[in-house]
């Protein structure tokens, strides 16, 4: 075994479920809601595991915008998977804002499910450097 071989980066997985509600609107839930990152150079993987057949991920924005910890999100060709990396060198909290659309190119209004009384913004990434 080669002692100089670099280990694979740690990966944190998050599952996304989009549900169509009775009133025709959509709601997204994320599991886990809070992603605790404790290693440097961690890959964050978000997969659309359950959704109506025509729903895809169109874009992802990071809040705050002027951060330097998370890479630009990369969306798979089929719109069901997003990856980004987290250098995790600074203790901070970030929120991801997903935009969904239909396979026909229409933008869909999808609200994040509200959690608890305060209704926090999810998914949340919590950086805790080693």
mmCIF file with all atom_site columns, C-alpha atoms in Angstrom:
data_model
loop_
_atom_site.group_PDB
_atom_site.id
_atom_site.type_symbol
_atom_site.label_atom_id
_atom_site.label_alt_id
_atom_site.label_comp_id
_atom_site.label_asym_id
_atom_site.label_entity_id
_atom_site.label_seq_id
_atom_site.pdbx_PDB_ins_code
_atom_site.Cartn_x
_atom_site.Cartn_y
_atom_site.Cartn_z
_atom_site.occupancy
_atom_site.B_iso_or_equiv
_atom_site.pdbx_formal_charge
_atom_site.auth_seq_id
_atom_site.auth_comp_id
_atom_site.auth_asym_id
_atom_site.auth_atom_id
_atom_site.pdbx_PDB_model_num
ATOM 1   C CA . UNK A 1 1   ? 0.000   0.000  0.000   1.00 0.00 ? 1   UNK A CA 1
ATOM 2   C CA . UNK A 1 2   ? 1.301   3.440  -0.905  1.00 0.00 ? 2   UNK A CA 1
ATOM 3   C CA . UNK A 1 3   ? 1.687   5.636  2.197   1.00 0.00 ? 3   UNK A CA 1
ATOM 4   C CA . UNK A 1 4   ? 1.585   8.750  0.006   1.00 0.00 ? 4   UNK A CA 1
ATOM 5   C CA . UNK A 1 5   ? -1.878  7.898  -1.307  1.00 0.00 ? 5   UNK A CA 1
ATOM 6   C CA . UNK A 1 6   ? -4.299  10.645 -0.402  1.00 0.00 ? 6   UNK A CA 1
ATOM 7   C CA . UNK A 1 7   ? -7.536  9.603  1.284   1.00 0.00 ? 7   UNK A CA 1
ATOM 8   C CA . UNK A 1 8   ? -10.842 10.251 -0.450  1.00 0.00 ? 8   UNK A CA 1
ATOM 9   C CA . UNK A 1 9   ? -12.586 13.364 0.847   1.00 0.00 ? 9   UNK A CA 1
ATOM 10  C CA . UNK A 1 10  ? -15.454 12.858 3.290   1.00 0.00 ? 10  UNK A CA 1
ATOM 11  C CA . UNK A 1 11  ? -18.947 13.033 1.785   1.00 0.00 ? 11  UNK A CA 1
ATOM 12  C CA . UNK A 1 12  ? -22.105 14.316 3.474   1.00 0.00 ? 12  UNK A CA 1
ATOM 13  C CA . UNK A 1 13  ? -25.379 13.189 1.874   1.00 0.00 ? 13  UNK A CA 1
ATOM 14  C CA . UNK A 1 14  ? -28.705 15.013 1.970   1.00 0.00 ? 14  UNK A CA 1
ATOM 15  C CA . UNK A 1 15  ? -31.962 13.653 0.555   1.00 0.00 ? 15  UNK A CA 1
ATOM 16  C CA . UNK A 1 16  ? -34.532 16.015 -0.963  1.00 0.00 ? 16  UNK A CA 1
ATOM 17  C CA . UNK A 1 17  ? -38.232 15.239 -1.170  1.00 0.00 ? 17  UNK A CA 1
ATOM 18  C CA . UNK A 1 18  ? -40.590 17.477 -3.143  1.00 0.00 ? 18  UNK A CA 1
ATOM 19  C CA . UNK A 1 19  ? -44.299 16.952 -2.564  1.00 0.00 ? 19  UNK A CA 1
ATOM 20  C CA . UNK A 1 20  ? -47.219 18.417 -4.477  1.00 0.00 ? 20  UNK A CA 1
ATOM 21  C CA . UNK A 1 21  ? -49.805 19.671 -1.992  1.00 0.00 ? 21  UNK A CA 1
ATOM 22  C CA . UNK A 1 22  ? -53.588 19.535 -2.397  1.00 0.00 ? 22  UNK A CA 1
ATOM 23  C CA . UNK A 1 23  ? -53.720 23.224 -3.372  1.00 0.00 ? 23  UNK A CA 1
ATOM 24  C CA . UNK A 1 24  ? -51.318 22.607 -6.308  1.00 0.00 ? 24  UNK A CA 1
ATOM 25  C CA . UNK A 1 25  ? -48.298 24.188 -4.618  1.00 0.00 ? 25  UNK A CA 1
ATOM 26  C CA . UNK A 1 26  ? -45.089 22.303 -3.855  1.00 0.00 ? 26  UNK A CA 1
ATOM 27  C CA . UNK A 1 27  ? -43.104 21.778 -0.663  1.00 0.00 ? 27  UNK A CA 1
ATOM 28  C CA . UNK A 1 28  ? -39.517 20.579 -0.266  1.00 0.00 ? 28  UNK A CA 1
ATOM 29  C CA . UNK A 1 29  ? -38.068 18.794 2.748   1.00 0.00 ? 29  UNK A CA 1
ATOM 30  C CA . UNK A 1 30  ? -34.402 18.047 3.369   1.00 0.00 ? 30  UNK A CA 1
ATOM 31  C CA . UNK A 1 31  ? -32.905 15.213 5.391   1.00 0.00 ? 31  UNK A CA 1
ATOM 32  C CA . UNK A 1 32  ? -30.864 16.039 7.308   1.00 0.00 ? 32  UNK A CA 1
ATOM 33  C CA . UNK A 1 33  ? -32.081 19.603 7.734   1.00 0.00 ? 33  UNK A CA 1
ATOM 34  C CA . UNK A 1 34  ? -28.741 20.665 9.215   1.00 0.00 ? 34  UNK A CA 1
ATOM 35  C CA . UNK A 1 35  ? -25.513 19.292 7.750   1.00 0.00 ? 35  UNK A CA 1
ATOM 36  C CA . UNK A 1 36  ? -22.709 19.431 10.306  1.00 0.00 ? 36  UNK A CA 1
ATOM 37  C CA . UNK A 1 37  ? -19.335 19.593 8.554   1.00 0.00 ? 37  UNK A CA 1
ATOM 38  C CA . UNK A 1 38  ? -16.378 18.715 10.786  1.00 0.00 ? 38  UNK A CA 1
ATOM 39  C CA . UNK A 1 39  ? -13.703 17.796 8.213   1.00 0.00 ? 39  UNK A CA 1
ATOM 40  C CA . UNK A 1 40  ? -11.818 19.969 5.739   1.00 0.00 ? 40  UNK A CA 1
ATOM 41  C CA . UNK A 1 41  ? -12.555 19.536 2.033   1.00 0.00 ? 41  UNK A CA 1
ATOM 42  C CA . UNK A 1 42  ? -15.899 17.798 2.513   1.00 0.00 ? 42  UNK A CA 1
ATOM 43  C CA . UNK A 1 43  ? -18.115 17.028 -0.466  1.00 0.00 ? 43  UNK A CA 1
ATOM 44  C CA . UNK A 1 44  ? -21.798 17.848 -0.011  1.00 0.00 ? 44  UNK A CA 1
ATOM 45  C CA . UNK A 1 45  ? -24.186 15.723 -2.067  1.00 0.00 ? 45  UNK A CA 1
ATOM 46  C CA . UNK A 1 46  ? -27.897 16.553 -2.454  1.00 0.00 ? 46  UNK A CA 1
ATOM 47  C CA . UNK A 1 47  ? -30.130 14.042 -4.209  1.00 0.00 ? 47  UNK A CA 1
ATOM 48  C CA . UNK A 1 48  ? -33.752 14.446 -5.237  1.00 0.00 ? 48  UNK A CA 1
ATOM 49  C CA . UNK A 1 49  ? -35.045 11.096 -3.941  1.00 0.00 ? 49  UNK A CA 1
ATOM 50  C CA . UNK A 1 50  ? -38.775 11.652 -4.191  1.00 0.00 ? 50  UNK A CA 1
ATOM 51  C CA . UNK A 1 51  ? -40.663 14.153 -6.338  1.00 0.00 ? 51  UNK A CA 1
ATOM 52  C CA . UNK A 1 52  ? -43.349 14.347 -9.020  1.00 0.00 ? 52  UNK A CA 1
ATOM 53  C CA . UNK A 1 53  ? -41.943 12.925 -12.291 1.00 0.00 ? 53  UNK A CA 1
ATOM 54  C CA . UNK A 1 54  ? -41.493 16.313 -13.983 1.00 0.00 ? 54  UNK A CA 1
ATOM 55  C CA . UNK A 1 55  ? -39.744 18.162 -11.082 1.00 0.00 ? 55  UNK A CA 1
ATOM 56  C CA . UNK A 1 56  ? -36.026 18.940 -11.357 1.00 0.00 ? 56  UNK A CA 1
ATOM 57  C CA . UNK A 1 57  ? -33.500 21.150 -9.568  1.00 0.00 ? 57  UNK A CA 1
ATOM 58  C CA . UNK A 1 58  ? -32.808 24.252 -11.705 1.00 0.00 ? 58  UNK A CA 1
ATOM 59  C CA . UNK A 1 59  ? -30.384 26.211 -9.533  1.00 0.00 ? 59  UNK A CA 1
ATOM 60  C CA . UNK A 1 60  ? -28.904 26.522 -6.056  1.00 0.00 ? 60  UNK A CA 1
ATOM 61  C CA . UNK A 1 61  ? -27.744 29.731 -4.406  1.00 0.00 ? 61  UNK A CA 1
ATOM 62  C CA . UNK A 1 62  ? -25.673 30.069 -1.245  1.00 0.00 ? 62  UNK A CA 1
ATOM 63  C CA . UNK A 1 63  ? -26.395 32.536 1.544   1.00 0.00 ? 63  UNK A CA 1
ATOM 64  C CA . UNK A 1 64  ? -24.474 34.570 2.412   1.00 0.00 ? 64  UNK A CA 1
ATOM 65  C CA . UNK A 1 65  ? -23.338 35.180 -1.171  1.00 0.00 ? 65  UNK A CA 1
ATOM 66  C CA . UNK A 1 66  ? -19.919 36.625 -0.301  1.00 0.00 ? 66  UNK A CA 1
ATOM 67  C CA . UNK A 1 67  ? -18.653 33.498 1.486   1.00 0.00 ? 67  UNK A CA 1
ATOM 68  C CA . UNK A 1 68  ? -15.462 31.654 0.495   1.00 0.00 ? 68  UNK A CA 1
ATOM 69  C CA . UNK A 1 69  ? -16.074 28.256 2.095   1.00 0.00 ? 69  UNK A CA 1
ATOM 70  C CA . UNK A 1 70  ? -18.453 26.570 -0.372  1.00 0.00 ? 70  UNK A CA 1
ATOM 71  C CA . UNK A 1 71  ? -17.806 25.980 -4.065  1.00 0.00 ? 71  UNK A CA 1
ATOM 72  C CA . UNK A 1 72  ? -20.258 26.814 -6.826  1.00 0.00 ? 72  UNK A CA 1
ATOM 73  C CA . UNK A 1 73  ? -22.951 24.099 -6.833  1.00 0.00 ? 73  UNK A CA 1
ATOM 74  C CA . UNK A 1 74  ? -22.885 21.680 -9.768  1.00 0.00 ? 74  UNK A CA 1
ATOM 75  C CA . UNK A 1 75  ? -26.238 20.279 -10.939 1.00 0.00 ? 75  UNK A CA 1
ATOM 76  C CA . UNK A 1 76  ? -26.369 16.948 -12.755 1.00 0.00 ? 76  UNK A CA 1
ATOM 77  C CA . UNK A 1 77  ? -27.566 16.874 -16.352 1.00 0.00 ? 77  UNK A CA 1
ATOM 78  C CA . UNK A 1 78  ? -30.909 15.341 -15.351 1.00 0.00 ? 78  UNK A CA 1
ATOM 79  C CA . UNK A 1 79  ? -31.477 17.889 -12.565 1.00 0.00 ? 79  UNK A CA 1
ATOM 80  C CA . UNK A 1 80  ? -31.802 15.394 -9.739  1.00 0.00 ? 80  UNK A CA 1
ATOM 81  C CA . UNK A 1 81  ? -28.414 15.708 -8.026  1.00 0.00 ? 81  UNK A CA 1
ATOM 82  C CA . UNK A 1 82  ? -26.280 18.617 -6.767  1.00 0.00 ? 82  UNK A CA 1
ATOM 83  C CA . UNK A 1 83  ? -22.721 18.533 -5.456  1.00 0.00 ? 83  UNK A CA 1
ATOM 84  C CA . UNK A 1 84  ? -20.474 21.163 -3.958  1.00 0.00 ? 84  UNK A CA 1
ATOM 85  C CA . UNK A 1 85  ? -17.407 21.179 -1.768  1.00 0.00 ? 85  UNK A CA 1
ATOM 86  C CA . UNK A 1 86  ? -16.778 22.813 1.595   1.00 0.00 ? 86  UNK A CA 1
ATOM 87  C CA . UNK A 1 87  ? -13.214 23.766 2.539   1.00 0.00 ? 87  UNK A CA 1
ATOM 88  C CA . UNK A 1 88  ? -14.428 24.127 6.154   1.00 0.00 ? 88  UNK A CA 1
ATOM 89  C CA . UNK A 1 89  ? -11.636 26.354 7.419   1.00 0.00 ? 89  UNK A CA 1
ATOM 90  C CA . UNK A 1 90  ? -13.893 28.825 9.206   1.00 0.00 ? 90  UNK A CA 1
ATOM 91  C CA . UNK A 1 91  ? -16.706 28.334 11.718  1.00 0.00 ? 91  UNK A CA 1
ATOM 92  C CA . UNK A 1 92  ? -19.894 29.641 10.083  1.00 0.00 ? 92  UNK A CA 1
ATOM 93  C CA . UNK A 1 93  ? -23.431 28.760 9.009   1.00 0.00 ? 93  UNK A CA 1
ATOM 94  C CA . UNK A 1 94  ? -24.732 28.785 5.435   1.00 0.00 ? 94  UNK A CA 1
ATOM 95  C CA . UNK A 1 95  ? -28.148 28.295 3.878   1.00 0.00 ? 95  UNK A CA 1
ATOM 96  C CA . UNK A 1 96  ? -28.837 26.862 0.437   1.00 0.00 ? 96  UNK A CA 1
ATOM 97  C CA . UNK A 1 97  ? -31.747 28.141 -1.619  1.00 0.00 ? 97  UNK A CA 1
ATOM 98  C CA . UNK A 1 98  ? -32.920 25.592 -4.185  1.00 0.00 ? 98  UNK A CA 1
ATOM 99  C CA . UNK A 1 99  ? -34.938 26.633 -7.243  1.00 0.00 ? 99  UNK A CA 1
ATOM 100 C CA . UNK A 1 100 ? -37.020 23.908 -8.867  1.00 0.00 ? 100 UNK A CA 1
ATOM 101 C CA . UNK A 1 101 ? -38.531 23.645 -12.306 1.00 0.00 ? 101 UNK A CA 1
ATOM 102 C CA . UNK A 1 102 ? -40.364 21.279 -14.566 1.00 0.00 ? 102 UNK A CA 1
ATOM 103 C CA . UNK A 1 103 ? -38.673 19.261 -17.278 1.00 0.00 ? 103 UNK A CA 1
ATOM 104 C CA . UNK A 1 104 ? -40.550 21.523 -19.738 1.00 0.00 ? 104 UNK A CA 1
ATOM 105 C CA . UNK A 1 105 ? -38.508 24.490 -18.506 1.00 0.00 ? 105 UNK A CA 1
ATOM 106 C CA . UNK A 1 106 ? -41.142 26.085 -16.273 1.00 0.00 ? 106 UNK A CA 1
ATOM 107 C CA . UNK A 1 107 ? -40.076 27.517 -12.909 1.00 0.00 ? 107 UNK A CA 1
ATOM 108 C CA . UNK A 1 108 ? -42.001 25.985 -10.001 1.00 0.00 ? 108 UNK A CA 1
ATOM 109 C CA . UNK A 1 109 ? -42.719 27.721 -6.722  1.00 0.00 ? 109 UNK A CA 1
ATOM 110 C CA . UNK A 1 110 ? -41.483 25.239 -4.140  1.00 0.00 ? 110 UNK A CA 1
ATOM 111 C CA . UNK A 1 111 ? -41.458 26.330 -0.511  1.00 0.00 ? 111 UNK A CA 1
ATOM 112 C CA . UNK A 1 112 ? -39.197 24.739 2.067   1.00 0.00 ? 112 UNK A CA 1
ATOM 113 C CA . UNK A 1 113 ? -41.182 22.969 4.757   1.00 0.00 ? 113 UNK A CA 1
ATOM 114 C CA . UNK A 1 114 ? -41.246 25.050 7.919   1.00 0.00 ? 114 UNK A CA 1
ATOM 115 C CA . UNK A 1 115 ? -39.717 23.360 10.921  1.00 0.00 ? 115 UNK A CA 1
ATOM 116 C CA . UNK A 1 116 ? -40.840 24.286 14.415  1.00 0.00 ? 116 UNK A CA 1
ATOM 117 C CA . UNK A 1 117 ? -42.175 27.619 15.589  1.00 0.00 ? 117 UNK A CA 1
ATOM 118 C CA . UNK A 1 118 ? -39.432 29.756 14.019  1.00 0.00 ? 118 UNK A CA 1
ATOM 119 C CA . UNK A 1 119 ? -39.568 28.037 10.626  1.00 0.00 ? 119 UNK A CA 1
ATOM 120 C CA . UNK A 1 120 ? -35.829 28.005 9.921   1.00 0.00 ? 120 UNK A CA 1
ATOM 121 C CA . UNK A 1 121 ? -34.256 28.065 6.468   1.00 0.00 ? 121 UNK A CA 1
ATOM 122 C CA . UNK A 1 122 ? -33.163 24.608 5.367   1.00 0.00 ? 122 UNK A CA 1
ATOM 123 C CA . UNK A 1 123 ? -30.992 22.994 4.320   1.00 0.00 ? 123 UNK A CA 1
ATOM 124 C CA . UNK A 1 124 ? -28.396 24.556 6.588   1.00 0.00 ? 124 UNK A CA 1
ATOM 125 C CA . UNK A 1 125 ? -24.666 23.877 6.524   1.00 0.00 ? 125 UNK A CA 1
ATOM 126 C CA . UNK A 1 126 ? -22.878 24.285 9.840   1.00 0.00 ? 126 UNK A CA 1
ATOM 127 C CA . UNK A 1 127 ? -19.091 24.538 9.548   1.00 0.00 ? 127 UNK A CA 1
ATOM 128 C CA . UNK A 1 128 ? -17.089 23.324 12.538  1.00 0.00 ? 128 UNK A CA 1
ATOM 129 C CA . UNK A 1 129 ? -13.432 23.072 11.384  1.00 0.00 ? 129 UNK A CA 1
ATOM 130 C CA . UNK A 1 130 ? -11.156 20.419 12.897  1.00 0.00 ? 130 UNK A CA 1
#
